[in-house]
């Protein structure tokens, strides 16, 4: 897509290697964690990306931080999951990275998967939808500039 070149073709020195931001994300971070919640922690600096965290991730606290970040993302109707006219709409990241969410969650549907992190009343709607086979769609991704939430 337009503007992606920076993330794919620009490289940086990392531990004696030359890596693009895409390679850092996929080969150095995600490949080591093998945790689909990583998608809630990393973003493309765009409005529909998961919210930026105001603090650094720490190795000892990472499981809790990823859980909190996932909850923050799912509960944000502009960035995560929302219901419009009775239809559950997911961030397209859930579609783009469907293989990760499916594989790492042992095949849970998106409604069941995200209900674990959602607050009521969204949680109840996701649980009910999961029992119906999780009918859903994806909203349009907003590529405008992201801002940090405090």
mmCIF file of C-alpha atoms in Angstrom:
data_model
loop_
_atom_site.group_PDB
_atom_site.id
_atom_site.type_symbol
_atom_site.label_atom_id
_atom_site.label_comp_id
_atom_site.label_asym_id
_atom_site.label_seq_id
_atom_site.Cartn_x
_atom_site.Cartn_y
_atom_site.Cartn_z
ATOM 1 C CA UNK A 1 0.000 0.000 0.000
ATOM 2 C CA UNK A 2 1.101 3.614 -0.447
ATOM 3 C CA UNK A 3 3.589 4.719 2.200
ATOM 4 C CA UNK A 4 4.531 1.178 3.237
ATOM 5 C CA UNK A 5 7.949 1.477 1.613
ATOM 6 C CA UNK A 6 9.424 3.100 4.699
ATOM 7 C CA UNK A 7 8.529 0.053 6.805
ATOM 8 C CA UNK A 8 9.713 -2.446 4.213
ATOM 9 C CA UNK A 9 12.640 -0.874 2.362
ATOM 10 C CA UNK A 10 14.307 1.393 4.928
ATOM 11 C CA UNK A 11 16.689 -0.588 7.094
ATOM 12 C CA UNK A 12 18.364 0.032 10.421
ATOM 13 C CA UNK A 13 21.368 -1.489 12.138
ATOM 14 C CA UNK A 14 20.266 -3.923 14.824
ATOM 15 C CA UNK A 15 22.875 -6.114 16.516
ATOM 16 C CA UNK A 16 25.155 -6.050 13.460
ATOM 17 C CA UNK A 17 22.278 -6.801 11.060
ATOM 18 C CA UNK A 18 20.522 -4.448 8.664
ATOM 19 C CA UNK A 19 16.768 -4.871 9.175
ATOM 20 C CA UNK A 20 13.629 -3.089 8.036
ATOM 21 C CA UNK A 21 10.918 -2.210 10.550
ATOM 22 C CA UNK A 22 8.847 -5.016 9.031
ATOM 23 C CA UNK A 23 11.667 -7.531 9.626
ATOM 24 C CA UNK A 24 12.141 -6.278 13.194
ATOM 25 C CA UNK A 25 8.423 -6.690 13.833
ATOM 26 C CA UNK A 26 7.959 -10.119 12.262
ATOM 27 C CA UNK A 27 11.341 -11.837 12.587
ATOM 28 C CA UNK A 28 12.780 -10.383 15.780
ATOM 29 C CA UNK A 29 9.748 -9.715 17.957
ATOM 30 C CA UNK A 30 6.752 -11.781 16.854
ATOM 31 C CA UNK A 31 8.770 -14.884 15.982
ATOM 32 C CA UNK A 32 10.219 -14.958 19.490
ATOM 33 C CA UNK A 33 7.015 -14.311 21.422
ATOM 34 C CA UNK A 34 4.594 -16.514 19.452
ATOM 35 C CA UNK A 35 1.755 -14.650 21.111
ATOM 36 C CA UNK A 36 -1.068 -13.271 18.982
ATOM 37 C CA UNK A 37 -1.556 -10.456 21.516
ATOM 38 C CA UNK A 38 1.596 -8.916 20.033
ATOM 39 C CA UNK A 39 -0.728 -7.422 17.407
ATOM 40 C CA UNK A 40 -2.321 -5.329 20.169
ATOM 41 C CA UNK A 41 1.084 -4.065 21.245
ATOM 42 C CA UNK A 42 2.532 -3.038 17.878
ATOM 43 C CA UNK A 43 1.093 -0.626 15.401
ATOM 44 C CA UNK A 44 1.722 1.330 12.237
ATOM 45 C CA UNK A 45 1.281 4.771 13.842
ATOM 46 C CA UNK A 46 -2.180 5.005 12.316
ATOM 47 C CA UNK A 47 -5.522 5.897 13.877
ATOM 48 C CA UNK A 48 -6.966 2.378 13.538
ATOM 49 C CA UNK A 49 -3.855 0.764 14.983
ATOM 50 C CA UNK A 50 -4.021 -0.414 18.579
ATOM 51 C CA UNK A 51 -3.540 2.474 21.009
ATOM 52 C CA UNK A 52 0.009 3.526 21.753
ATOM 53 C CA UNK A 53 1.090 2.556 25.233
ATOM 54 C CA UNK A 54 2.450 5.438 27.337
ATOM 55 C CA UNK A 55 5.036 3.187 29.019
ATOM 56 C CA UNK A 56 7.657 0.715 27.796
ATOM 57 C CA UNK A 57 7.043 -3.009 27.726
ATOM 58 C CA UNK A 58 9.094 -4.924 30.286
ATOM 59 C CA UNK A 59 10.089 -8.567 29.997
ATOM 60 C CA UNK A 60 8.957 -9.479 33.513
ATOM 61 C CA UNK A 61 5.597 -7.744 33.101
ATOM 62 C CA UNK A 62 4.991 -8.611 29.445
ATOM 63 C CA UNK A 63 2.139 -11.147 29.911
ATOM 64 C CA UNK A 64 0.151 -8.680 32.023
ATOM 65 C CA UNK A 65 1.020 -5.763 29.744
ATOM 66 C CA UNK A 66 -0.113 -7.689 26.655
ATOM 67 C CA UNK A 67 -3.356 -8.633 28.406
ATOM 68 C CA UNK A 68 -3.969 -5.000 29.372
ATOM 69 C CA UNK A 69 -3.069 -3.775 25.891
ATOM 70 C CA UNK A 70 -5.403 -6.318 24.293
ATOM 71 C CA UNK A 71 -8.243 -5.185 26.561
ATOM 72 C CA UNK A 72 -7.539 -1.537 25.764
ATOM 73 C CA UNK A 73 -7.595 -2.313 22.033
ATOM 74 C CA UNK A 74 -10.714 -4.516 21.997
ATOM 75 C CA UNK A 75 -12.713 -2.074 24.133
ATOM 76 C CA UNK A 76 -11.886 0.903 21.891
ATOM 77 C CA UNK A 77 -14.705 1.042 19.298
ATOM 78 C CA UNK A 78 -12.615 3.223 16.969
ATOM 79 C CA UNK A 79 -9.682 0.805 16.963
ATOM 80 C CA UNK A 80 -10.755 -2.662 18.083
ATOM 81 C CA UNK A 81 -14.267 -4.070 18.083
ATOM 82 C CA UNK A 82 -17.636 -2.390 17.763
ATOM 83 C CA UNK A 83 -21.256 -3.220 17.065
ATOM 84 C CA UNK A 84 -23.142 -1.216 14.434
ATOM 85 C CA UNK A 85 -26.753 -1.968 13.543
ATOM 86 C CA UNK A 86 -26.421 -5.370 15.203
ATOM 87 C CA UNK A 87 -23.301 -6.303 13.197
ATOM 88 C CA UNK A 88 -20.028 -6.994 14.980
ATOM 89 C CA UNK A 89 -17.194 -5.167 13.257
ATOM 90 C CA UNK A 90 -13.597 -6.060 13.923
ATOM 91 C CA UNK A 91 -10.461 -4.114 13.162
ATOM 92 C CA UNK A 92 -9.107 -5.400 9.816
ATOM 93 C CA UNK A 93 -5.900 -6.409 11.618
ATOM 94 C CA UNK A 94 -7.915 -9.404 12.822
ATOM 95 C CA UNK A 95 -8.439 -10.290 9.163
ATOM 96 C CA UNK A 96 -4.926 -9.450 7.950
ATOM 97 C CA UNK A 97 -3.397 -11.540 10.737
ATOM 98 C CA UNK A 98 -6.161 -14.183 10.820
ATOM 99 C CA UNK A 99 -3.651 -17.016 10.650
ATOM 100 C CA UNK A 100 -2.016 -15.858 13.900
ATOM 101 C CA UNK A 101 -5.305 -15.412 15.757
ATOM 102 C CA UNK A 102 -6.597 -18.787 14.579
ATOM 103 C CA UNK A 103 -3.395 -20.761 15.148
ATOM 104 C CA UNK A 104 -2.304 -19.233 18.453
ATOM 105 C CA UNK A 105 -5.789 -19.360 19.949
ATOM 106 C CA UNK A 106 -6.284 -23.038 19.013
ATOM 107 C CA UNK A 107 -9.068 -22.137 16.587
ATOM 108 C CA UNK A 108 -11.327 -19.968 18.731
ATOM 109 C CA UNK A 109 -13.579 -17.746 16.646
ATOM 110 C CA UNK A 110 -12.939 -13.989 16.841
ATOM 111 C CA UNK A 111 -16.023 -13.402 18.968
ATOM 112 C CA UNK A 112 -14.925 -15.893 21.622
ATOM 113 C CA UNK A 113 -11.316 -14.766 21.435
ATOM 114 C CA UNK A 114 -12.055 -11.069 21.907
ATOM 115 C CA UNK A 115 -14.844 -11.587 24.460
ATOM 116 C CA UNK A 116 -12.188 -12.634 26.965
ATOM 117 C CA UNK A 117 -10.766 -9.080 26.797
ATOM 118 C CA UNK A 118 -13.984 -7.108 26.298
ATOM 119 C CA UNK A 119 -15.946 -5.277 28.952
ATOM 120 C CA UNK A 120 -19.741 -5.438 29.220
ATOM 121 C CA UNK A 121 -21.931 -4.895 27.254
ATOM 122 C CA UNK A 122 -19.562 -5.723 24.352
ATOM 123 C CA UNK A 123 -18.470 -8.914 26.123
ATOM 124 C CA UNK A 124 -22.054 -10.203 26.280
ATOM 125 C CA UNK A 125 -22.663 -9.389 22.609
ATOM 126 C CA UNK A 126 -19.483 -11.198 21.561
ATOM 127 C CA UNK A 127 -20.317 -14.266 23.646
ATOM 128 C CA UNK A 128 -23.829 -14.412 22.164
ATOM 129 C CA UNK A 129 -22.458 -13.981 18.635
ATOM 130 C CA UNK A 130 -19.926 -16.768 19.212
ATOM 131 C CA UNK A 131 -22.791 -19.159 19.958
ATOM 132 C CA UNK A 132 -24.262 -18.157 16.558
ATOM 133 C CA UNK A 133 -21.032 -18.907 14.659
ATOM 134 C CA UNK A 134 -19.615 -15.389 15.076
ATOM 135 C CA UNK A 135 -21.160 -13.581 12.096
ATOM 136 C CA UNK A 136 -19.059 -10.460 11.622
ATOM 137 C CA UNK A 137 -17.388 -8.044 9.257
ATOM 138 C CA UNK A 138 -14.364 -5.742 9.360
ATOM 139 C CA UNK A 139 -14.472 -1.959 9.459
ATOM 140 C CA UNK A 140 -12.415 0.244 7.164
ATOM 141 C CA UNK A 141 -8.911 0.886 8.490
ATOM 142 C CA UNK A 142 -8.117 4.564 9.160
ATOM 143 C CA UNK A 143 -4.501 5.239 8.144
ATOM 144 C CA UNK A 144 -4.421 8.807 9.546
ATOM 145 C CA UNK A 145 -1.896 9.563 12.305
ATOM 146 C CA UNK A 146 -2.275 7.748 15.638
ATOM 147 C CA UNK A 147 -1.936 9.534 18.981
ATOM 148 C CA UNK A 148 -0.928 8.188 22.399
ATOM 149 C CA UNK A 149 -3.637 7.718 25.029
ATOM 150 C CA UNK A 150 -2.806 8.533 28.632
#
